Amino acid sequence: PLLPFLAVGAAVWYLLAVRVIASQGRKWPWTRTASFLAGCIALALVTGLAIDSYGYRLFSAFMFQHLTLSILVPPLLVLGAPGRLLLRTTRHRGVGRYVLIVALGALRCRVSRIVLHPGFTIPVFLLSYYGLYLSDLFDAAAASVAGHLVLQVFFLTSGLLFILPILSTGPMPVRQSNLGRFFDIFVEMPLHVFIGVILMMAPRPLTDTFARPPANWNVDPAADQAVAGALAWSYGEPIALLTTLIFAIRWRRDEESESAKREANVERDEAED
C-alpha cells in the first residue's frame, strides 16, 4: 500500500506546515488546506480500500481508480499550493537549506521545463488512456502487483504534470499564457468522452487482464467494460468543467488586475505630464 502511506504522509506534513505558518502569525487560506487534504483522502481511499483488489479483476473498478488518480486527485492537490507552502515554511539553514536548494534547482532545471511543457504533458495524458487500453502495453504492465502499482503511480503523475501548469499559482519553470492554458483544457476535456465511447461500443473485451473475471462473480466482461466506458464518459466531464470554471475565474481576476495596473500607469503618466 505505497500510495495510501504517501497520502497519509503528505497530509501530516501539510498540517504541520500550516501549523508553522500559524505560529509565525501569518495566514494560510483554509480553502487550500481543505483542498489538499481532500486530495490526500481521495488518494488513500481509492488505493487503500477493497476497490484496489477489485481493480485487478474488474475493468470498471480499475477505470474508477484511473479516473480518480488522474482527474480528481491532481487538481485537489495542486489547489492546495503545497509548493508555495514548502517554500514559506522551510528554514534557510540546516537540512532546510538543502531542501530549498533541491526544490529551487528542480524548478530551474531543463528537465522540469520539458516535462511541464504542453508538448509533453498532453501526449503523456493521451498515452494513459489510448496508448494503454488500445494496445498490449496495458496487459503487459497489469500482469503483476508491481505493474499494477506502477500504473497507478503513472496515472497520478500524468495527471499532476498536466494540471500543474494550468492551476498552479506558485513559481513554475514553464508559465503559459491564460489562452494557452485554456487551449490545454479544451484539448483534454474530450479525451474521456472518446475513450468512453470506444469502450462502450466494443463488442468484446479489449484487454486480456479483465477478460476472465472469477466465474462465481457472474460478471460479463463486455458489460463490465461498457460500465468502465460509461465511467470515463460521466466521471471526468463534471470535474473537467469545474476545473475550467476555476481557471476562468482566475483568468478574469488576472484581466482585472492587469487592467487596474494599466489604468494606474496611465494616471501616473498624466500626473507627471
Short mmCIF file of C-alpha atoms in Angstrom, two decimals, residues 75 78-79 118 162-169 174-189 238-256:
data_model
loop_
_atom_site.label_atom_id
_atom_site.label_comp_id
_atom_site.label_asym_id
_atom_site.label_seq_id
_atom_site.Cartn_x
_atom_site.Cartn_y
_atom_site.Cartn_z
CA PRO A 75 -6.42 19.32 -9.08
CA VAL A 78 -2.42 21.48 -6.79
CA LEU A 79 -5.12 23.85 -5.48
CA PRO A 118 2.20 21.04 -23.20
CA PHE A 162 -0.98 18.07 -16.90
CA ILE A 163 -2.77 20.15 -14.27
CA LEU A 164 0.24 21.86 -12.66
CA PRO A 165 0.81 24.44 -15.44
CA ILE A 166 -2.92 25.16 -15.54
CA LEU A 167 -3.87 25.62 -11.87
CA SER A 168 -0.61 26.22 -10.00
CA THR A 169 -0.19 29.69 -8.52
CA VAL A 174 7.02 26.96 -17.63
CA ARG A 175 4.47 29.77 -17.42
CA GLN A 176 1.90 29.72 -20.19
CA SER A 177 -0.49 32.47 -21.11
CA ASN A 178 -4.08 32.12 -19.98
CA LEU A 179 -5.10 31.47 -23.58
CA GLY A 180 -2.56 28.66 -23.86
CA ARG A 181 -3.77 27.04 -20.66
CA PHE A 182 -7.37 27.29 -21.82
CA PHE A 183 -6.37 25.52 -25.03
CA ASP A 184 -4.81 22.68 -22.99
CA ILE A 185 -8.07 22.25 -21.07
CA PHE A 186 -10.04 22.31 -24.31
CA VAL A 187 -7.84 19.54 -25.74
CA GLU A 188 -8.10 17.37 -22.62
CA MET A 189 -11.84 17.52 -21.98
CA PRO A 238 -18.04 17.36 -14.34
CA ILE A 239 -14.53 17.57 -12.87
CA ALA A 240 -13.16 19.00 -16.11
CA LEU A 241 -15.96 21.58 -16.18
CA LEU A 242 -15.26 22.55 -12.56
CA THR A 243 -11.56 22.90 -13.37
CA THR A 244 -12.46 25.10 -16.32
CA LEU A 245 -14.67 27.25 -14.10
CA ILE A 246 -11.90 27.75 -11.54
CA PHE A 247 -9.48 28.64 -14.32
CA ALA A 248 -11.99 31.08 -15.87
CA ILE A 249 -12.42 32.85 -12.53
CA ARG A 250 -8.64 33.21 -12.19
CA TRP A 251 -8.36 34.43 -15.76
CA ARG A 252 -10.93 37.13 -15.07
CA ARG A 253 -9.07 38.20 -11.94
CA ASP A 254 -5.82 38.40 -13.91
CA GLU A 255 -7.51 40.54 -16.55
CA GLU A 256 -8.96 42.86 -13.89
#
